[in-house]
Backbone as numpy.savetxt, mean C-alpha at the origin, in Angstrom:
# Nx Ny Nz CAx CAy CAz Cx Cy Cz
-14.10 3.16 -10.54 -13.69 4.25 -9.65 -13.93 3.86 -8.21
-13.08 4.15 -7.48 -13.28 3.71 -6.04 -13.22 5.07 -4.86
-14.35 4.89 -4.23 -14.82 6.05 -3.41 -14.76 5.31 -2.01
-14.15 6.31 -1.16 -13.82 5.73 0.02 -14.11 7.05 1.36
-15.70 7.05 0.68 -16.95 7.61 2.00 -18.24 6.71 0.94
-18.68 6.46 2.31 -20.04 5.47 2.18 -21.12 6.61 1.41
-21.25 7.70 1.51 -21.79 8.73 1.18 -21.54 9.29 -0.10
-22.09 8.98 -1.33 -21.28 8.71 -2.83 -22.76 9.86 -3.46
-21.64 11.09 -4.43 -22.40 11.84 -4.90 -22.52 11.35 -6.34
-23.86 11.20 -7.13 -24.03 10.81 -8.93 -24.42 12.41 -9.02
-23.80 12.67 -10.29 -23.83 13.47 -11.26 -24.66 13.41 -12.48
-25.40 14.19 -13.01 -26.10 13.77 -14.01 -26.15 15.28 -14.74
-27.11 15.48 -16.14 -27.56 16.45 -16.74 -28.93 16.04 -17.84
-29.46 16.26 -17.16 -31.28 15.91 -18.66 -31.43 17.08 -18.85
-32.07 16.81 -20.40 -32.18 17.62 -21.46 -33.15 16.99 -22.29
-34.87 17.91 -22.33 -35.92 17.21 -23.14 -36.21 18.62 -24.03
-36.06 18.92 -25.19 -36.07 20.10 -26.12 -37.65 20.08 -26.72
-38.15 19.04 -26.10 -39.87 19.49 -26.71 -40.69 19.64 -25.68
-40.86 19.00 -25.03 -41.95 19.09 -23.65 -41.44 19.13 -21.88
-40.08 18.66 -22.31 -39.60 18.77 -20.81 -39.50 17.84 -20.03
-38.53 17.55 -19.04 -38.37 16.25 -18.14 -39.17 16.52 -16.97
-39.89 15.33 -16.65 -40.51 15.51 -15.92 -40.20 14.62 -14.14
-39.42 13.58 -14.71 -38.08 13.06 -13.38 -37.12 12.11 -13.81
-36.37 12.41 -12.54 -34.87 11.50 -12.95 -34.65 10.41 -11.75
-34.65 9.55 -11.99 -33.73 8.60 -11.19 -32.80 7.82 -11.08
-32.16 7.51 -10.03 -30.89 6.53 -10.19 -31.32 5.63 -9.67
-30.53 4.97 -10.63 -30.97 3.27 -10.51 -29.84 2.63 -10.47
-29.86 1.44 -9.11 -28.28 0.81 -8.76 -28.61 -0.14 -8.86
-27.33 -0.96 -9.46 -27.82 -2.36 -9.65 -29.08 -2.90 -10.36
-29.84 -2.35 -10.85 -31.33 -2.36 -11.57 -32.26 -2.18 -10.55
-32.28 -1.70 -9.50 -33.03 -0.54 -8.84 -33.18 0.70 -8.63
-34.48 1.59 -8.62 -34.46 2.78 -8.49 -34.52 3.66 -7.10
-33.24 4.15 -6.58 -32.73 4.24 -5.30 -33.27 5.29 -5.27
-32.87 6.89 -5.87 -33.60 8.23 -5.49 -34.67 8.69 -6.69
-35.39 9.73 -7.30 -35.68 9.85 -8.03 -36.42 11.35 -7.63
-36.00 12.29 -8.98 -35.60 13.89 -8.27 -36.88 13.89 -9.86
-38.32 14.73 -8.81 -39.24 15.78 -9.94 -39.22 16.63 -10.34
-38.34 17.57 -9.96 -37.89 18.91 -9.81 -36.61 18.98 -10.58
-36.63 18.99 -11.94 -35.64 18.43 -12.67 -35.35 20.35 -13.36
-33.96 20.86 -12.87 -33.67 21.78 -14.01 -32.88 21.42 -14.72
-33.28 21.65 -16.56 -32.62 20.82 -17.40 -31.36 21.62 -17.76
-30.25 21.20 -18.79 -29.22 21.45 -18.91 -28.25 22.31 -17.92
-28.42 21.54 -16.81 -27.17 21.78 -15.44 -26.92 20.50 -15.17
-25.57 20.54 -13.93 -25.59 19.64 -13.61 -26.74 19.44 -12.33
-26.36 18.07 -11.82 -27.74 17.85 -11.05 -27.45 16.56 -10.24
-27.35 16.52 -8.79 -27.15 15.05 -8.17 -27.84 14.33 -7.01
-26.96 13.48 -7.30 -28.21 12.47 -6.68 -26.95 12.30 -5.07
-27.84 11.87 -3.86 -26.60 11.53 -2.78 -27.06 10.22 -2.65
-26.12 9.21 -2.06 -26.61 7.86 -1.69 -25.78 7.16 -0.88
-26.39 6.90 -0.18 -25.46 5.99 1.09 -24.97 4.64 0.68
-24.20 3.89 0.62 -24.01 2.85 0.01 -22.72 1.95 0.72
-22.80 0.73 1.16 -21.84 -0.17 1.77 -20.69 -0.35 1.17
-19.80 -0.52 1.88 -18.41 -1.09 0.88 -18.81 -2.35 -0.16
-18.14 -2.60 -0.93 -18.73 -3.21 -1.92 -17.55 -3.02 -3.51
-17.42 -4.28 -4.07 -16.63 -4.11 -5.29 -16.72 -3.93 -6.14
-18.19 -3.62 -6.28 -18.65 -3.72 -7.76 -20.35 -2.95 -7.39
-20.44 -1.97 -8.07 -22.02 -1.29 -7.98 -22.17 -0.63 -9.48
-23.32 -1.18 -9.75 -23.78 -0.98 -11.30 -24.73 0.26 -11.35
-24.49 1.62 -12.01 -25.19 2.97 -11.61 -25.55 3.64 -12.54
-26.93 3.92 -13.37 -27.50 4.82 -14.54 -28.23 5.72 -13.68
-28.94 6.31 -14.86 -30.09 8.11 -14.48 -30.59 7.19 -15.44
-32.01 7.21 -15.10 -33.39 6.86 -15.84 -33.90 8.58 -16.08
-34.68 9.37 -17.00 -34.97 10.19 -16.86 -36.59 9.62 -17.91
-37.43 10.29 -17.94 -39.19 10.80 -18.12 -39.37 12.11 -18.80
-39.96 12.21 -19.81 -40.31 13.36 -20.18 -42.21 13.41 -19.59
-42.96 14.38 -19.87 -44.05 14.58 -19.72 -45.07 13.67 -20.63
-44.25 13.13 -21.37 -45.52 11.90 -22.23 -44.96 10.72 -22.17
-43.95 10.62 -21.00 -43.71 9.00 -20.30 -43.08 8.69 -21.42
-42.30 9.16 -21.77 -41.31 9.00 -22.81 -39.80 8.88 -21.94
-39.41 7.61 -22.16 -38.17 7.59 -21.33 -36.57 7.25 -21.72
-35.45 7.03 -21.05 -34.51 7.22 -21.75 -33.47 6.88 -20.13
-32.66 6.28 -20.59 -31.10 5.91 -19.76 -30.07 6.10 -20.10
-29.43 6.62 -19.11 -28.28 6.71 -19.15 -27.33 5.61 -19.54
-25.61 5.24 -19.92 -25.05 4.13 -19.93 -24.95 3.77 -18.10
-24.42 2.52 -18.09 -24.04 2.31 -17.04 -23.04 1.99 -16.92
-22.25 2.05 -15.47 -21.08 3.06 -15.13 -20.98 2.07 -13.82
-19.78 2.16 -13.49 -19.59 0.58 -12.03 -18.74 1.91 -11.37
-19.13 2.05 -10.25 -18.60 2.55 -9.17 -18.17 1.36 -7.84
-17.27 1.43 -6.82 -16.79 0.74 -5.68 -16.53 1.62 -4.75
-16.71 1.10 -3.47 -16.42 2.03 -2.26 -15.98 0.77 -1.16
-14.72 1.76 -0.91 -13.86 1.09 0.16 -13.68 1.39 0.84
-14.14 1.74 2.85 -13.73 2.62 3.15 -12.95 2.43 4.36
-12.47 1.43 4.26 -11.72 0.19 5.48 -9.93 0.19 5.05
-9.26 0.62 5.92 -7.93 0.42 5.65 -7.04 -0.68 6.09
-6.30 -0.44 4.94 -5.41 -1.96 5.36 -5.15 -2.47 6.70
-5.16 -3.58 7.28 -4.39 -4.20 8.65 -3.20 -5.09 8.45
-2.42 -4.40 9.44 -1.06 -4.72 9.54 -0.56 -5.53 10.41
-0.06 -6.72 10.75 0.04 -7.40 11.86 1.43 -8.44 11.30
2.26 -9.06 12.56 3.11 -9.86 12.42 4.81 -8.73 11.96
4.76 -8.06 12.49 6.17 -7.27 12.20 7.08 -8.26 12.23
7.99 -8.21 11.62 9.27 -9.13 12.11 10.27 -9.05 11.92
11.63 -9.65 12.04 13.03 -9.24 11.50 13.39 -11.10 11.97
14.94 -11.19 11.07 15.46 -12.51 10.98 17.07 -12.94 11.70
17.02 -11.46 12.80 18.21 -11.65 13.33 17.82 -10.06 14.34
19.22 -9.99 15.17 19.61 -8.83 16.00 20.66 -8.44 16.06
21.70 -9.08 15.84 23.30 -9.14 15.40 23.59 -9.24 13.62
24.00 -8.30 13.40 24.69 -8.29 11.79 26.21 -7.98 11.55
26.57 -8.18 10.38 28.02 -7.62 9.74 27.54 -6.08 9.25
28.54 -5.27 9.02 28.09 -4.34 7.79 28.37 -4.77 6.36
26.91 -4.36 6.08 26.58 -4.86 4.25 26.01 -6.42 3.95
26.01 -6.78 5.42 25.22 -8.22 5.40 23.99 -7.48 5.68
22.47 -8.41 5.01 21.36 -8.39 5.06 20.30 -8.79 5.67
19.71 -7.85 6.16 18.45 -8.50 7.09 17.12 -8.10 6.67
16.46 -9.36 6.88 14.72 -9.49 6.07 14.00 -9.11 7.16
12.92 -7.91 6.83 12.08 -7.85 7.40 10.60 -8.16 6.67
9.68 -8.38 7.42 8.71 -8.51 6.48 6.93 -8.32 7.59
5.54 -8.38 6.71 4.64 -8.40 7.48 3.69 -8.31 6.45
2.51 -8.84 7.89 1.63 -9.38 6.89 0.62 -8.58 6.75
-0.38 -8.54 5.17 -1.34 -6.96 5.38 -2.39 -7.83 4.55
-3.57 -7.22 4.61 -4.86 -7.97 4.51 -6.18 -6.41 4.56
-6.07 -6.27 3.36 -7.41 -5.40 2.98 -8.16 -6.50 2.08
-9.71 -6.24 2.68 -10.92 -6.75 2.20 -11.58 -6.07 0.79
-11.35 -4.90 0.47 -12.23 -4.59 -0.89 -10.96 -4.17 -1.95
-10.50 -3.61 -1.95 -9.75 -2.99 -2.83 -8.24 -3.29 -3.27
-7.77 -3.92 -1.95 -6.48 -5.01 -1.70 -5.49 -3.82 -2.10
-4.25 -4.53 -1.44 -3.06 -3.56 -1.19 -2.00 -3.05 -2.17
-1.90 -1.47 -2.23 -1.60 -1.39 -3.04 0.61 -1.10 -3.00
0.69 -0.44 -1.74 1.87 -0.47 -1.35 1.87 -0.47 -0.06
3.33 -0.70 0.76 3.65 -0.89 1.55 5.05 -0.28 1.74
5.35 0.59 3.19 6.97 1.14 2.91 6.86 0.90 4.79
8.40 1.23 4.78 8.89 0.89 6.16 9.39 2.12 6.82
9.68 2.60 7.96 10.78 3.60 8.20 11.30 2.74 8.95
12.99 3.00 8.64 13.96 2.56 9.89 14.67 3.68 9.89
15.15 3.75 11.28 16.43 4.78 11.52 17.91 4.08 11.89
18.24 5.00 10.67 19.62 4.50 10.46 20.80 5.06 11.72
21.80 4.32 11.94 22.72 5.03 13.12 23.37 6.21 12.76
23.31 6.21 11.32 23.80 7.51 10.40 22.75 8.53 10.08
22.28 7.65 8.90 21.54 8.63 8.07 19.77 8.95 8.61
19.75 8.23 9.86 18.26 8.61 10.24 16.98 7.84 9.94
16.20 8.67 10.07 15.19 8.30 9.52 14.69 7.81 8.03
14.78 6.75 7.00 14.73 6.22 6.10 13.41 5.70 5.71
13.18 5.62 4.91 11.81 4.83 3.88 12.04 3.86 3.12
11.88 2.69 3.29 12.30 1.40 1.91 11.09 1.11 1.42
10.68 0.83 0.50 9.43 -0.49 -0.08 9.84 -1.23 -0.04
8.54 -2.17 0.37 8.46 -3.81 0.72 7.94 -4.19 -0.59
7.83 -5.67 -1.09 7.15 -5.73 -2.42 6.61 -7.68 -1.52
5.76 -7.51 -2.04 4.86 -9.50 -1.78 5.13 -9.99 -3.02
6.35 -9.86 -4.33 6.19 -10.73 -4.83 7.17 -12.24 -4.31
6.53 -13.39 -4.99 6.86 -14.33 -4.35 8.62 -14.82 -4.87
8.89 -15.42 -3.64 10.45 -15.60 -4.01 11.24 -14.52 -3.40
11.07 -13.90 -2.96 12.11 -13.15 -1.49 12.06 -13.68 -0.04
12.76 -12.88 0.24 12.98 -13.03 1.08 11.72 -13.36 2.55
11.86 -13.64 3.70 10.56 -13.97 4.66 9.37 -14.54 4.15
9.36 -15.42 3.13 8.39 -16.22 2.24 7.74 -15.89 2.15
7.95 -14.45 1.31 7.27 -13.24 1.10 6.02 -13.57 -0.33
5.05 -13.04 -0.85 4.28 -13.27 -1.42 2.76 -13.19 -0.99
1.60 -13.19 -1.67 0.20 -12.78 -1.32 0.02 -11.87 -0.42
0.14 -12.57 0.87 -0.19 -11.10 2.14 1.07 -10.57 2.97
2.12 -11.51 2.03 3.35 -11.26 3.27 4.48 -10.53 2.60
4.58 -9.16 3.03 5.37 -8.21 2.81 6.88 -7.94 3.29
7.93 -7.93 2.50 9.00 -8.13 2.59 10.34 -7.52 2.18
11.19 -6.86 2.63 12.19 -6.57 2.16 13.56 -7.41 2.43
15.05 -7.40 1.97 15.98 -7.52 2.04 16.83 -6.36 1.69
16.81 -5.79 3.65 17.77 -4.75 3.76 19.02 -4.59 4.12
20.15 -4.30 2.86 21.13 -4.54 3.62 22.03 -3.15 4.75
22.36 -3.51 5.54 22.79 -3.02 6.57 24.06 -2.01 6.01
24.03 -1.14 5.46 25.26 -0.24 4.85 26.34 0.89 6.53
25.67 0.56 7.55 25.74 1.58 8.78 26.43 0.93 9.85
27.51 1.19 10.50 27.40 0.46 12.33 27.28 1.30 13.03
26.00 0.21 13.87 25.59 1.00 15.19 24.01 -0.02 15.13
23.24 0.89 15.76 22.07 -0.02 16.11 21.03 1.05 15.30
19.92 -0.06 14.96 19.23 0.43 14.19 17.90 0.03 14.37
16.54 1.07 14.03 15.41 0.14 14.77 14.09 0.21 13.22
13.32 0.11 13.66 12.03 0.03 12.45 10.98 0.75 13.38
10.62 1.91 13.13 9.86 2.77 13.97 8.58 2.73 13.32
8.37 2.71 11.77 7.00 3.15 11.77 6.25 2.07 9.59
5.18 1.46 10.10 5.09 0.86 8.98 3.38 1.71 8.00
3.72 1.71 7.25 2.56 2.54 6.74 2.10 1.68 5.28
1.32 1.13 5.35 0.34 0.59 3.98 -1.22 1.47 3.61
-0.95 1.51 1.71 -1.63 2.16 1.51 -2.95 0.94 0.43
-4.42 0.98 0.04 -4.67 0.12 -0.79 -5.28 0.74 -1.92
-5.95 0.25 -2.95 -6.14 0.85 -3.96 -7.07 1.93 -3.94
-7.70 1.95 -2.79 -8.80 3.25 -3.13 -7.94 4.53 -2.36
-6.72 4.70 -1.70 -6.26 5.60 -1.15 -6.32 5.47 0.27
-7.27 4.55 0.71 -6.85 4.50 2.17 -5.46 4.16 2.87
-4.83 4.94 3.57 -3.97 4.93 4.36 -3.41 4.13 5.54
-2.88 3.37 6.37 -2.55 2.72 7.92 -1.30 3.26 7.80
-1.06 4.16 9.53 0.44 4.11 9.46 0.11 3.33 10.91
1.18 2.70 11.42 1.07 2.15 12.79 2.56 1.75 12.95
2.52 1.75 14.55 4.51 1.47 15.25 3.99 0.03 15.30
5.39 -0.76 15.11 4.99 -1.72 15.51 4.66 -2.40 16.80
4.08 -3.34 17.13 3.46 -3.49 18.61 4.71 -4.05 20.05
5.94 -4.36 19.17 7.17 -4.59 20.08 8.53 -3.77 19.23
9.68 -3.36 20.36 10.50 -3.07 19.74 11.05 -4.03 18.88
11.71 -3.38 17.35 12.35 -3.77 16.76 13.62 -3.46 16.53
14.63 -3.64 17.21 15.74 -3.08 17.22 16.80 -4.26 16.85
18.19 -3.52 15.77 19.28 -4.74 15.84 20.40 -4.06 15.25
21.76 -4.66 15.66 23.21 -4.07 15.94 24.06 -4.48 14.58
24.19 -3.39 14.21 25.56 -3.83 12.67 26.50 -3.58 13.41
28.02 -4.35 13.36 29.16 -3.92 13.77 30.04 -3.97 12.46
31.19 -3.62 12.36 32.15 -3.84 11.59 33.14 -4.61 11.65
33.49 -5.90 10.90 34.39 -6.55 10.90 35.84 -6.16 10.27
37.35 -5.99 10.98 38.44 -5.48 10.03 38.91 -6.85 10.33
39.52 -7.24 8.72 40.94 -8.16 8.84 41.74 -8.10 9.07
42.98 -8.29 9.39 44.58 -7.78 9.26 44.88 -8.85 8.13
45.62 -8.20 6.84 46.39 -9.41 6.50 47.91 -8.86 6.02
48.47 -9.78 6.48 50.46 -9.93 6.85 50.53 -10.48 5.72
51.77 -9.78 4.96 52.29 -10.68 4.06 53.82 -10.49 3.99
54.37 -11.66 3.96 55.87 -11.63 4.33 56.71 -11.22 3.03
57.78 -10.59 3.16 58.26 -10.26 1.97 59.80 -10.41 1.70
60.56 -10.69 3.16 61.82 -11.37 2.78 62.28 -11.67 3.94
62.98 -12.69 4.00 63.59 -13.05 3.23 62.75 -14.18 1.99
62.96 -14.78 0.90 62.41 -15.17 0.28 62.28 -16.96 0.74
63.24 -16.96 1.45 63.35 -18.69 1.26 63.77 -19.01 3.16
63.40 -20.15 3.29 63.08 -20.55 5.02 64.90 -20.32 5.48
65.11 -19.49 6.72 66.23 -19.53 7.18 66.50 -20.70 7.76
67.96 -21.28 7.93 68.29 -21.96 9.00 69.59 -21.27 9.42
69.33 -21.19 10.93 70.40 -21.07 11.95 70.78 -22.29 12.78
72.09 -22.47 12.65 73.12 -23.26 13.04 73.87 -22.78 14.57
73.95 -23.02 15.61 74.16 -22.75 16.65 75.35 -23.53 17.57
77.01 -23.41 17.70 78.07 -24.03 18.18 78.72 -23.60 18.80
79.14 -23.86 20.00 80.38 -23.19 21.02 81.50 -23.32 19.85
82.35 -22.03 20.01 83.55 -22.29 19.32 84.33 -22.61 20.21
C-alpha cells in the first residue's frame, strides 16, 4: 500500500479474554517505534508515525497481557511516496505539417519511489480545442521513446496551428504534476489539394496539316 503523507496512521484491535492487555506496540522494521498502555480492548485503536519516503517498510502490533504473555500481529509492508513526478525536456519533431501527417512529441519523467504511472498531454486543436492524448514509454515509438522517455505519435487530423499547453504525470501512489511547458510549443497543419486532369477525347494524337490553297 502506498501512502503519500509522511504522517502514516496503524490500525490495530487487542483482545485478552482472561486477564487483559496490558500494552501494544508497533514495531517497524523489527523495531518498537510507539507503544500505547492504555489499551481499550476490542475497538479499534492507532498508532501515528512519522516516517520517510521509502519502498518498502515492514509493520506488526506486538501486544502483552498482564503475565507478560505476548503475541504479534502478521506483518504487513506499507510505502510512502510523497514526491511527485518531474517533468523536463518537452519536445516536438517539426513546426510545419501536412494534414493527417504525424508529429512526435515526447518527454522525459523521473519519479524516485513509486515510478510513473501515466502520463497525458493537452493540445489545442484549431478545431476541436482543447484535447487529452496518452503518451506510453514503451520502447519502439516514436522520439526513442522507452524507460523515462514519454511519447506519442500524433497525427494532425486539423488545419491551422496548434499548440501543447499543458502536460500532467501521475505515479503509482497518486501523486499528481501538472506543469506548461517551459517554451512555447506551437506548429502549423496546412492542407495539401491536387488537381488531377484527365483527358478524354479525342482518343488518339491529332495532326493538323496547314497549306495556302
Amino acid at each position: 500500500t502506498w501512502m503519500t503523507s509522511n504522517n502514516v496512521t496503524f490500525k490495530y484491535n487487542g483482545t485478552d479474554n482472561v486477564i487483559g492487555i496490558s500494552n501494544c506496540s508497533l514495531i517497524i522494521d523489527g523495531n518498537s517505534n510507539k507503544t500505547n498502555a492504555t489499551i481499550s480492548e476490542g475497538i479499534s485503536q492507532n498508532f501515528t508515525a512519522s516516517l520517510e519516503n521509502s519502498v518498502n517498510y515492514n509493520w506488526s502490533i506486538n501486544c502483552t497481557d498482564r503475565l507478560n504473555n505476548g503475541n504479534a500481529s502478521q506483518i504487513r509492508i506499507i510505502k510512502v511516496d510523497t514526491t511527485y513526478p518531474s517533468l523536463a525536456n518537452e519536445s516536438k519533431n517539426g513546426t510545419n505539417f501536412n494534414v493527417n501527417s504525424y508529429i512526435c512529441l515526447n518527454v522525459s519523467l523521473n519519479d524516485t519511489f513509486s515510478g510513473v504511472k501515466s502520463v497525458n498531454v493537452t493540445i489545442n486543436f484549431p478545431l476541436s480545442g482543447l484535447t487529452n492524448r496518452s503518451l506510453s514509454n514503451a520502447s519502439g515509438g516514436c522520439g526513442n521513446s522507452g524507460g523515462s522517455i514519454w511519447a506519442i505519435s500524433l497525427q494532425n487530423t486539423e488545419e491551422g496551428n496548434y499548440n501543447w499547453t499543458m502536460t500532467t504525470a501521475e505515479d503509482y501512489a497518486g501523486n499528481i504534476n501538472s506543469t506548461f511547458p517551459p517554451a512555447i510549443l506551437n506548429w502549423s497543419v496546412v492542407s495539401e489539394v491536387f488537381i488531377n486532369t484527365t483527358m478524354e477525347a479525342p482518343l488518339a494524337d491529332v495532326i493538323v496539316n496547314e497549306s495556302d490553297a
